[in-house]
Short mmCIF file of C-alpha atoms in Angstrom, two decimals:
data_model
loop_
_atom_site.label_atom_id
_atom_site.label_comp_id
_atom_site.label_asym_id
_atom_site.label_seq_id
_atom_site.Cartn_x
_atom_site.Cartn_y
_atom_site.Cartn_z
CA UNK A 1 -75.25 -26.94 120.19
CA UNK A 2 -75.72 -30.11 121.69
CA UNK A 3 -79.55 -29.91 121.27
CA UNK A 4 -79.34 -29.39 117.70
CA UNK A 5 -76.13 -31.48 116.85
CA UNK A 6 -74.55 -28.61 114.98
CA UNK A 7 -70.51 -28.42 114.76
CA UNK A 8 -67.95 -26.10 113.61
CA UNK A 9 -66.02 -26.98 110.56
CA UNK A 10 -62.94 -26.88 112.85
CA UNK A 11 -64.47 -29.84 114.50
CA UNK A 12 -65.13 -31.99 111.39
CA UNK A 13 -63.28 -34.37 109.92
CA UNK A 14 -62.94 -35.13 106.12
CA UNK A 15 -61.28 -38.08 104.58
CA UNK A 16 -58.36 -36.82 102.82
CA UNK A 17 -57.97 -37.65 99.34
CA UNK A 18 -54.95 -39.65 98.12
CA UNK A 19 -53.36 -37.13 95.02
CA UNK A 20 -50.59 -40.07 94.86
CA UNK A 21 -50.76 -42.16 91.34
CA UNK A 22 -50.45 -45.65 91.36
CA UNK A 23 -48.04 -45.39 88.73
CA UNK A 24 -45.56 -42.99 91.15
CA UNK A 25 -44.90 -46.17 93.33
CA UNK A 26 -42.22 -47.11 90.99
CA UNK A 27 -39.64 -44.59 91.69
CA UNK A 28 -36.99 -44.17 89.31
CA UNK A 29 -33.27 -43.92 90.39
CA UNK A 30 -31.72 -40.66 90.40
CA UNK A 31 -29.05 -41.04 88.02
CA UNK A 32 -31.79 -41.71 85.75
CA UNK A 33 -33.68 -38.20 86.24
CA UNK A 34 -32.19 -35.31 83.93
CA UNK A 35 -31.48 -32.21 85.49
CA UNK A 36 -34.12 -30.28 83.05
CA UNK A 37 -36.66 -32.54 84.63
CA UNK A 38 -35.59 -32.08 88.45
CA UNK A 39 -35.65 -28.21 87.91
CA UNK A 40 -39.11 -28.68 86.21
CA UNK A 41 -40.44 -30.60 89.25
CA UNK A 42 -38.92 -27.99 91.59
CA UNK A 43 -40.47 -24.88 89.69
CA UNK A 44 -44.00 -27.05 90.14
CA UNK A 45 -43.87 -28.28 93.50
CA UNK A 46 -41.99 -25.34 94.96
CA UNK A 47 -44.80 -22.72 94.75
CA UNK A 48 -47.27 -25.32 95.71
CA UNK A 49 -45.23 -26.18 99.03
CA UNK A 50 -45.08 -22.15 99.60
CA UNK A 51 -48.72 -21.60 98.82
CA UNK A 52 -50.21 -25.07 101.08
CA UNK A 53 -47.56 -23.43 103.72
CA UNK A 54 -49.43 -19.87 103.75
CA UNK A 55 -52.40 -21.46 103.71
CA UNK A 56 -52.20 -23.76 106.53
CA UNK A 57 -50.55 -20.61 108.55
CA UNK A 58 -53.89 -18.82 107.89
CA UNK A 59 -56.11 -21.22 108.50
CA UNK A 60 -54.29 -22.11 111.97
CA UNK A 61 -54.61 -18.12 112.70
CA UNK A 62 -58.43 -18.80 111.58
CA UNK A 63 -58.83 -22.00 113.87
CA UNK A 64 -57.30 -20.40 116.83
CA UNK A 65 -59.24 -17.07 116.57
CA UNK A 66 -62.57 -19.08 115.69
CA UNK A 67 -61.89 -21.19 119.03
CA UNK A 68 -62.11 -17.78 120.77
CA UNK A 69 -65.19 -16.63 119.70
CA UNK A 70 -66.66 -20.13 120.28
CA UNK A 71 -65.94 -20.04 123.50
CA UNK A 72 -67.07 -16.70 124.00
CA UNK A 73 -70.37 -17.84 122.62
CA UNK A 74 -70.84 -20.75 124.68
CA UNK A 75 -70.33 -18.37 127.71
CA UNK A 76 -72.82 -15.79 126.41
CA UNK A 77 -75.20 -19.11 125.96
CA UNK A 78 -74.91 -20.02 129.07
CA UNK A 79 -75.54 -16.52 130.47
CA UNK A 80 -78.26 -15.50 128.36
CA UNK A 81 -80.00 -18.56 126.06
CA UNK A 82 -80.94 -17.17 122.54
CA UNK A 83 -84.65 -16.91 121.97
CA UNK A 84 -84.44 -19.41 118.81
CA UNK A 85 -83.05 -22.12 121.74
CA UNK A 86 -85.62 -21.39 124.10
CA UNK A 87 -88.76 -21.50 121.51
CA UNK A 88 -87.04 -24.75 120.16
CA UNK A 89 -86.93 -25.97 124.09
CA UNK A 90 -90.80 -25.34 124.69
CA UNK A 91 -91.72 -26.32 121.16
CA UNK A 92 -93.70 -29.68 120.56
CA UNK A 93 -91.54 -32.52 118.88
CA UNK A 94 -93.26 -31.95 115.77
CA UNK A 95 -92.25 -28.24 115.83
CA UNK A 96 -88.69 -29.37 116.88
CA UNK A 97 -88.34 -31.55 114.17
CA UNK A 98 -89.24 -28.60 111.66
CA UNK A 99 -86.90 -26.16 113.33
CA UNK A 100 -84.11 -29.11 113.33
CA UNK A 101 -85.06 -29.47 109.79
CA UNK A 102 -84.83 -25.74 108.91
CA UNK A 103 -81.33 -25.61 110.42
CA UNK A 104 -79.98 -28.57 108.60
CA UNK A 105 -81.14 -26.75 105.61
CA UNK A 106 -79.40 -23.67 106.56
CA UNK A 107 -76.17 -25.59 107.76
CA UNK A 108 -76.25 -27.22 104.27
CA UNK A 109 -76.66 -23.84 102.55
CA UNK A 110 -73.60 -22.26 104.50
CA UNK A 111 -71.52 -25.48 103.84
CA UNK A 112 -72.35 -25.18 99.85
CA UNK A 113 -71.42 -21.72 100.01
CA UNK A 114 -68.27 -22.28 101.84
CA UNK A 115 -67.65 -25.23 99.40
CA UNK A 116 -68.07 -22.50 96.76
CA UNK A 117 -65.46 -20.12 98.01
CA UNK A 118 -63.43 -23.17 98.50
CA UNK A 119 -63.50 -23.82 94.58
CA UNK A 120 -63.05 -20.09 93.95
CA UNK A 121 -59.88 -19.53 95.68
CA UNK A 122 -58.81 -23.35 94.46
CA UNK A 123 -59.55 -22.13 90.81
CA UNK A 124 -57.06 -18.64 91.29
CA UNK A 125 -54.85 -20.98 93.01
CA UNK A 126 -54.76 -23.18 89.88
CA UNK A 127 -54.67 -19.80 87.68
CA UNK A 128 -51.90 -18.72 89.60
CA UNK A 129 -49.53 -22.07 89.36
CA UNK A 130 -50.27 -21.82 85.53
CA UNK A 131 -48.86 -18.67 85.12
CA UNK A 132 -45.87 -20.01 87.22
CA UNK A 133 -45.49 -22.96 85.37
CA UNK A 134 -45.67 -20.55 82.16
CA UNK A 135 -43.39 -18.02 83.26
CA UNK A 136 -40.82 -21.10 84.24
CA UNK A 137 -41.17 -22.43 80.84
CA UNK A 138 -40.29 -19.26 79.21
CA UNK A 139 -37.31 -18.95 81.27
CA UNK A 140 -36.15 -22.47 80.79
CA UNK A 141 -36.98 -21.81 76.90
CA UNK A 142 -34.52 -18.80 77.37
CA UNK A 143 -32.02 -20.64 79.02
CA UNK A 144 -32.04 -23.34 76.13
CA UNK A 145 -31.33 -20.74 73.55
CA UNK A 146 -28.84 -19.57 75.45
CA UNK A 147 -27.19 -22.79 75.77
CA UNK A 148 -27.36 -23.62 72.52
CA UNK A 149 -26.02 -20.33 71.16
CA UNK A 150 -23.17 -21.17 73.29
CA UNK A 151 -22.75 -24.47 72.19
CA UNK A 152 -22.49 -23.05 68.36
CA UNK A 153 -20.10 -20.33 69.91
CA UNK A 154 -17.85 -23.13 71.48
CA UNK A 155 -18.30 -25.44 68.08
CA UNK A 156 -17.02 -21.99 66.23
CA UNK A 157 -14.22 -21.69 68.57
CA UNK A 158 -13.17 -25.16 68.18
CA UNK A 159 -13.30 -25.20 64.77
CA UNK A 160 -10.66 -21.80 64.41
CA UNK A 161 -8.57 -23.79 66.74
CA UNK A 162 -7.92 -26.52 65.27
CA UNK A 163 -7.57 -24.77 61.81
CA UNK A 164 -4.77 -23.10 63.69
CA UNK A 165 -3.56 -26.31 64.85
CA UNK A 166 -3.29 -27.62 61.51
CA UNK A 167 -1.45 -24.66 60.06
CA UNK A 168 1.06 -24.84 62.79
CA UNK A 169 1.28 -28.66 62.31
CA UNK A 170 2.13 -27.92 58.51
CA UNK A 171 4.49 -25.25 59.60
CA UNK A 172 6.57 -27.56 61.49
CA UNK A 173 6.41 -30.22 59.20
CA UNK A 174 7.87 -27.53 56.30
CA UNK A 175 10.41 -26.54 58.57
CA UNK A 176 11.53 -29.99 59.59
CA UNK A 177 12.04 -30.85 55.50
CA UNK A 178 14.07 -27.69 55.10
CA UNK A 179 16.57 -28.78 58.25
CA UNK A 180 16.35 -32.52 56.67
CA UNK A 181 17.42 -31.14 53.61
CA UNK A 182 20.21 -29.00 54.93
CA UNK A 183 21.58 -31.76 56.75
CA UNK A 184 21.35 -34.08 53.48
CA UNK A 185 23.46 -31.47 51.09
CA UNK A 186 26.83 -32.24 49.59
CA UNK A 187 30.11 -30.76 50.87
CA UNK A 188 30.53 -28.87 47.53
CA UNK A 189 27.80 -26.70 47.88
CA UNK A 190 29.31 -26.03 51.84
CA UNK A 191 32.44 -25.00 49.85
CA UNK A 192 30.81 -22.65 47.54
CA UNK A 193 29.22 -21.25 50.06
CA UNK A 194 32.02 -20.36 52.09
CA UNK A 195 34.08 -19.15 49.09
CA UNK A 196 31.03 -16.70 48.46
CA UNK A 197 31.13 -15.47 52.02
CA UNK A 198 34.27 -14.98 51.77
CA UNK A 199 33.81 -12.70 48.54
CA UNK A 200 31.58 -10.86 50.23
CA UNK A 201 33.84 -10.16 53.32
CA UNK A 202 36.22 -8.41 50.69
CA UNK A 203 33.40 -6.25 49.66
CA UNK A 204 32.36 -5.41 53.45
CA UNK A 205 36.15 -4.42 54.01
CA UNK A 206 36.22 -2.14 50.86
CA UNK A 207 32.78 -0.40 51.93
CA UNK A 208 34.65 -0.01 55.27
CA UNK A 209 37.53 1.93 53.49
CA UNK A 210 35.07 3.99 51.76
CA UNK A 211 33.26 5.01 54.87
CA UNK A 212 36.35 5.95 56.31
CA UNK A 213 37.43 8.35 53.67
CA UNK A 214 34.05 9.56 53.86
CA UNK A 215 34.57 10.21 57.64
CA UNK A 216 37.55 12.04 56.72
CA UNK A 217 35.86 14.03 54.26
CA UNK A 218 33.18 15.12 56.98
CA UNK A 219 35.66 16.13 58.97
CA UNK A 220 37.13 18.61 56.47
CA UNK A 221 33.71 20.02 55.66
CA UNK A 222 32.99 20.42 59.35
CA UNK A 223 35.94 22.78 59.99
CA UNK A 224 35.32 24.74 57.08
CA UNK A 225 31.87 25.18 58.05
CA UNK A 226 33.33 26.41 61.53
CA UNK A 227 35.30 28.83 59.86
CA UNK A 228 32.16 30.03 57.86
CA UNK A 229 30.17 30.67 61.01
CA UNK A 230 33.05 32.54 62.66
CA UNK A 231 33.21 35.10 59.63
CA UNK A 232 29.58 35.24 59.68
CA UNK A 233 29.22 35.83 63.63
CA UNK A 234 31.93 38.88 62.78
CA UNK A 235 29.58 40.12 59.90
CA UNK A 236 26.83 39.55 62.14
CA UNK A 237 28.80 42.09 64.72
CA UNK A 238 29.53 44.48 62.12
CA UNK A 239 26.03 44.70 60.94
CA UNK A 240 24.79 45.24 64.50
CA UNK A 241 26.96 48.07 65.29
CA UNK A 242 25.44 49.53 61.92
CA UNK A 243 22.05 49.39 62.98
CA UNK A 244 23.01 50.68 66.12
CA UNK A 245 24.77 53.68 64.15
CA UNK A 246 21.90 54.09 62.21
CA UNK A 247 19.21 54.06 65.20
CA UNK A 248 21.73 56.76 66.83
CA UNK A 249 21.17 58.45 63.15
CA UNK A 250 17.49 58.23 63.29
CA UNK A 251 16.65 59.19 66.45
CA UNK A 252 18.60 62.65 66.14
CA UNK A 253 17.04 63.12 63.06
CA UNK A 254 13.75 62.29 64.90
CA UNK A 255 14.64 64.63 67.85
CA UNK A 256 15.54 67.33 65.13
CA UNK A 257 12.35 66.79 63.69
CA UNK A 258 10.49 67.00 66.79
CA UNK A 259 12.48 70.55 67.68
CA UNK A 260 11.16 71.92 64.28
CA UNK A 261 7.52 70.98 65.15
CA UNK A 262 7.04 74.70 66.96
CA UNK A 263 8.18 76.32 63.66
CA UNK A 264 5.10 74.42 62.02
CA UNK A 265 2.88 75.25 64.63
CA UNK A 266 4.12 79.11 64.06
CA UNK A 267 2.33 79.05 60.82
CA UNK A 268 -0.86 77.79 62.01
CA UNK A 269 -3.30 80.70 61.86
CA UNK A 270 -3.71 82.85 65.49
CA UNK A 271 -1.04 80.75 67.19
CA UNK A 272 1.82 82.37 68.78
CA UNK A 273 4.67 79.98 70.81
CA UNK A 274 5.58 81.72 73.90
CA UNK A 275 7.81 78.92 75.59
CA UNK A 276 9.07 75.77 74.25
CA UNK A 277 11.20 73.47 76.39
CA UNK A 278 11.80 69.62 76.55
CA UNK A 279 9.36 69.04 79.75
CA UNK A 280 6.85 72.31 78.41
CA UNK A 281 5.19 73.64 75.53
CA UNK A 282 3.10 76.99 75.65
CA UNK A 283 1.62 79.29 73.23
CA UNK A 284 -1.26 81.52 72.96
CA UNK A 285 -4.26 80.88 70.50
CA UNK A 286 -6.46 83.65 69.02
CA UNK A 287 -5.12 86.28 71.41
CA UNK A 288 -7.91 84.48 73.81
CA UNK A 289 -6.60 81.20 75.64
CA UNK A 290 -3.06 80.25 76.63
CA UNK A 291 -2.47 76.66 76.32
CA UNK A 292 0.34 74.67 78.37
CA UNK A 293 1.40 71.55 77.18
CA UNK A 294 3.39 69.22 79.82
CA UNK A 295 5.67 66.93 77.52
CA UNK A 296 7.80 64.04 77.84
CA UNK A 297 10.50 62.55 75.29
CA UNK A 298 10.93 65.68 73.23
CA UNK A 299 7.44 66.54 72.15
CA UNK A 300 5.04 63.61 73.57
CA UNK A 301 2.11 65.46 75.33
CA UNK A 302 1.23 64.60 78.90
CA UNK A 303 -2.56 64.89 78.24
CA UNK A 304 -3.97 64.92 81.53
CA UNK A 305 -1.82 67.88 82.64
CA UNK A 306 -2.84 69.89 79.48
CA UNK A 307 -4.52 73.48 80.96
CA UNK A 308 -6.25 75.87 78.96
CA UNK A 309 -6.81 79.20 80.38
CA UNK A 310 -7.99 82.69 79.51
CA UNK A 311 -5.58 85.69 78.66
CA UNK A 312 -5.55 88.55 81.08
CA UNK A 313 -6.21 91.03 78.54
CA UNK A 314 -9.69 88.96 76.75
CA UNK A 315 -12.45 91.41 76.22
CA UNK A 316 -15.27 91.12 78.06
CA UNK A 317 -18.37 90.47 75.88
CA UNK A 318 -22.20 90.21 76.55
CA UNK A 319 -21.95 86.31 76.29
CA UNK A 320 -20.01 86.11 79.55
CA UNK A 321 -21.38 82.82 80.92
CA UNK A 322 -20.42 81.38 77.72
CA UNK A 323 -16.38 81.97 78.39
CA UNK A 324 -16.39 79.59 81.56
CA UNK A 325 -18.44 76.89 79.63
CA UNK A 326 -16.54 76.85 76.48
CA UNK A 327 -12.77 76.72 78.64
CA UNK A 328 -14.20 73.80 80.76
CA UNK A 329 -15.10 72.02 77.48
CA UNK A 330 -11.86 72.71 75.81
CA UNK A 331 -9.91 71.23 78.33
CA UNK A 332 -12.03 67.89 78.16
CA UNK A 333 -11.87 67.86 74.76
CA UNK A 334 -8.26 68.09 74.38
CA UNK A 335 -7.67 65.64 77.74
CA UNK A 336 -9.65 62.76 75.89
CA UNK A 337 -7.43 61.33 73.38
CA UNK A 338 -3.96 60.44 74.71
CA UNK A 339 -2.64 59.58 71.37
CA UNK A 340 -2.81 62.89 69.83
CA UNK A 341 0.66 64.84 69.35
CA UNK A 342 1.24 68.57 69.54
CA UNK A 343 0.20 69.51 66.06
CA UNK A 344 -2.97 66.86 66.80
CA UNK A 345 -3.76 69.26 70.08
CA UNK A 346 -3.31 72.12 68.56
CA UNK A 347 -5.95 71.11 65.48
CA UNK A 348 -8.41 69.95 67.74
CA UNK A 349 -8.03 73.38 69.85
CA UNK A 350 -8.38 75.19 66.48
CA UNK A 351 -11.72 73.41 65.53
CA UNK A 352 -13.24 73.49 68.92
CA UNK A 353 -12.88 77.50 68.65
CA UNK A 354 -13.72 77.67 65.14
CA UNK A 355 -17.11 75.78 66.60
CA UNK A 356 -17.56 78.23 69.35
CA UNK A 357 -17.14 81.62 67.19
CA UNK A 358 -19.96 80.04 64.86
CA UNK A 359 -22.06 79.79 67.72
CA UNK A 360 -21.13 82.93 69.25
CA UNK A 361 -22.18 84.91 65.77
CA UNK A 362 -25.80 82.97 66.19
CA UNK A 363 -26.41 84.51 69.26
CA UNK A 364 -25.27 88.03 68.18
CA UNK A 365 -27.91 87.92 65.75
CA UNK A 366 -30.47 86.12 67.52
CA UNK A 367 -29.77 88.77 70.41
CA UNK A 368 -30.89 91.68 67.72
CA UNK A 369 -34.38 90.73 67.31
CA UNK A 370 -35.42 89.00 70.84
CA UNK A 371 -34.25 88.85 74.25
CA UNK A 372 -31.65 86.06 75.06
CA UNK A 373 -30.53 84.49 78.36
CA UNK A 374 -27.71 82.20 78.57
CA UNK A 375 -27.95 79.44 81.52
CA UNK A 376 -25.20 77.21 82.49
CA UNK A 377 -26.16 73.47 82.98
CA UNK A 378 -24.39 71.96 85.85
CA UNK A 379 -23.61 68.33 84.29
CA UNK A 380 -22.36 70.46 81.06
CA UNK A 381 -23.08 72.67 78.54
CA UNK A 382 -25.94 75.61 78.59
CA UNK A 383 -29.42 76.42 77.67
CA UNK A 384 -30.00 79.83 75.43
CA UNK A 385 -33.31 80.91 76.14
CA UNK A 386 -35.01 83.19 73.67
CA UNK A 387 -38.22 85.25 74.65
CA UNK A 388 -40.99 85.98 72.19
CA UNK A 389 -43.96 88.08 72.45
CA UNK A 390 -47.14 87.69 71.27
CA UNK A 391 -48.90 90.84 71.50
CA UNK A 392 -52.10 89.43 69.65
CA UNK A 393 -52.73 86.79 71.86
CA UNK A 394 -51.27 88.58 74.91
CA UNK A 395 -48.91 85.65 75.49
CA UNK A 396 -45.19 85.15 76.38
CA UNK A 397 -43.49 82.12 74.96
CA UNK A 398 -39.82 81.04 76.02
CA UNK A 399 -37.89 78.97 73.63
CA UNK A 400 -34.78 77.07 75.16
CA UNK A 401 -31.94 75.68 72.90
CA UNK A 402 -30.05 73.10 75.00
CA UNK A 403 -26.58 72.65 74.05
CA UNK A 404 -24.61 70.25 75.33
CA UNK A 405 -20.66 69.80 75.09
CA UNK A 406 -21.28 67.25 72.15
CA UNK A 407 -23.63 69.63 70.38
CA UNK A 408 -21.30 73.04 70.63
CA UNK A 409 -18.33 71.63 70.25
CA UNK A 410 -19.15 70.12 66.81
CA UNK A 411 -21.09 73.05 65.72
CA UNK A 412 -22.57 73.74 62.79
CA UNK A 413 -22.04 69.91 62.24
CA UNK A 414 -24.79 69.32 64.60
CA UNK A 415 -27.16 71.90 63.76
CA UNK A 416 -29.84 69.46 62.63
CA UNK A 417 -29.67 67.38 66.28
CA UNK A 418 -29.95 70.44 68.34
CA UNK A 419 -32.20 69.86 71.06
CA UNK A 420 -34.91 72.50 72.15
CA UNK A 421 -38.33 73.09 74.26
CA UNK A 422 -40.86 75.69 74.36
CA UNK A 423 -42.67 76.58 77.60
CA UNK A 424 -45.77 78.89 77.40
CA UNK A 425 -45.38 81.55 80.14
CA UNK A 426 -49.07 82.84 79.84
CA UNK A 427 -51.31 83.68 77.11
CA UNK A 428 -53.11 81.08 74.56
CA UNK A 429 -50.46 80.68 72.44
CA UNK A 430 -50.26 76.96 70.75
CA UNK A 431 -47.27 75.22 71.62
CA UNK A 432 -47.66 72.65 69.18
CA UNK A 433 -47.72 75.07 66.09
CA UNK A 434 -44.29 76.83 67.64
CA UNK A 435 -42.49 73.86 67.90
CA UNK A 436 -43.44 72.68 64.46
CA UNK A 437 -42.59 75.99 63.39
CA UNK A 438 -39.11 75.84 64.51
CA UNK A 439 -38.36 72.18 63.51
CA UNK A 440 -39.78 73.22 59.87
CA UNK A 441 -36.55 75.73 59.89
CA UNK A 442 -34.06 73.90 61.60
CA UNK A 443 -34.88 70.35 59.88
CA UNK A 444 -33.48 71.82 56.27
CA UNK A 445 -30.41 73.24 57.53
CA UNK A 446 -26.83 71.95 57.10
CA UNK A 447 -23.53 72.45 58.29
CA UNK A 448 -22.91 74.33 55.09
CA UNK A 449 -25.98 76.62 54.98
CA UNK A 450 -27.17 77.58 58.43
CA UNK A 451 -26.37 81.28 58.60
CA UNK A 452 -28.46 83.20 61.43
CA UNK A 453 -30.50 79.56 61.85
CA UNK A 454 -31.47 80.28 65.51
CA UNK A 455 -33.11 83.76 64.50
CA UNK A 456 -34.68 82.22 61.42
CA UNK A 457 -36.25 79.93 63.64
CA UNK A 458 -37.74 82.23 66.18
CA UNK A 459 -38.86 84.74 63.30
CA UNK A 460 -40.75 82.24 62.07
CA UNK A 461 -42.41 81.06 65.44
CA UNK A 462 -43.10 84.95 65.99
CA UNK A 463 -44.74 85.10 62.79
CA UNK A 464 -47.40 82.52 63.53
CA UNK A 465 -49.56 85.49 65.18
CA UNK A 466 -48.65 88.48 63.59
#
């Protein structure tokens, strides 16, 4: 470095340009400077001072760091001299002058690049200062608008207060004038006023006498009202007693009516009453069932304790598996609705037995033509299985009619909702054709036209391959 005369920029000293204008030599007194000018000066100078502080701190760090680098480079140059300086030392004076000129050119180029970077940075800084000044100007204008609005509001409030003050002043003057007028009136007017007041006092006294008389009348009316209320209370007591007697008579009539219910039930077809007590009603129905109905309150059934059982003298039939199924369903059916009275329970049982008898007749007709098997279902109900043989096809088919409690307890109303299944045990019989033949028969049946409908359906299926 000593040989070439090259120096780092932190060792250079450039004259500082004065930014102080000659016009600012005259300082104005502080009281002549407005608050807005002071605020504008602070907004302009404070960012610049903050920027200078930050830039000075960064330059100080940069100088410290470059000083360390410079020291290391000096040490490295003492230990191992760069080839460029060795070449410069070995060169002739003309070549040294050329090399020095080249180094000067390099230095000038670097300085110009650094100056260009400085100008770019300063341009960015000025742009930032301009943006800050523009934002501060907008805030100042907003403050000016706000102050103007507050001033207008204050003027409006002042005008309203002045108007209120003037109104109060006029009212006060009016009242003072009235007081002065009263003070200046003559004595004759006052005497007339006193006489009018005396007349009004007399009127008030007469009115008070009328009020006293009215109060006396009110007391008399109150006594009369008390007497009327006493008579009304006695009438109500008599009415209550009469209602009690009427209720007792009604209860006796109701008890008599309930006691005559068994006589009405005796008239029902196939119903024989065997025992009737306040706590138990028992009868035999259709010579097949014994019905025990525990009762409370003279005829009100206890539904969850109703029992239906077969009579010991019931005749045996070929559909014995149906008896237990029909009996279990009958017990469940009469216990469902807890609102039924004695005639209601008897009517439900009568309808149920009629449905079971009609279904039994269907099975009697069916067993004449086809083998029939009755298979109970554990969940309730049963399956009636009819066997159809097709000698031509050497096939055996089982038609299973499924009767759940809802179906056989409402027979024949449930004929169209009857479920069935067709199972081909062996042979070449077409299951689909058999199902269609049975459906075609059952779909047209009605509660009034269902005679031997199961037999007809099986015969229609048997005639497919006759």
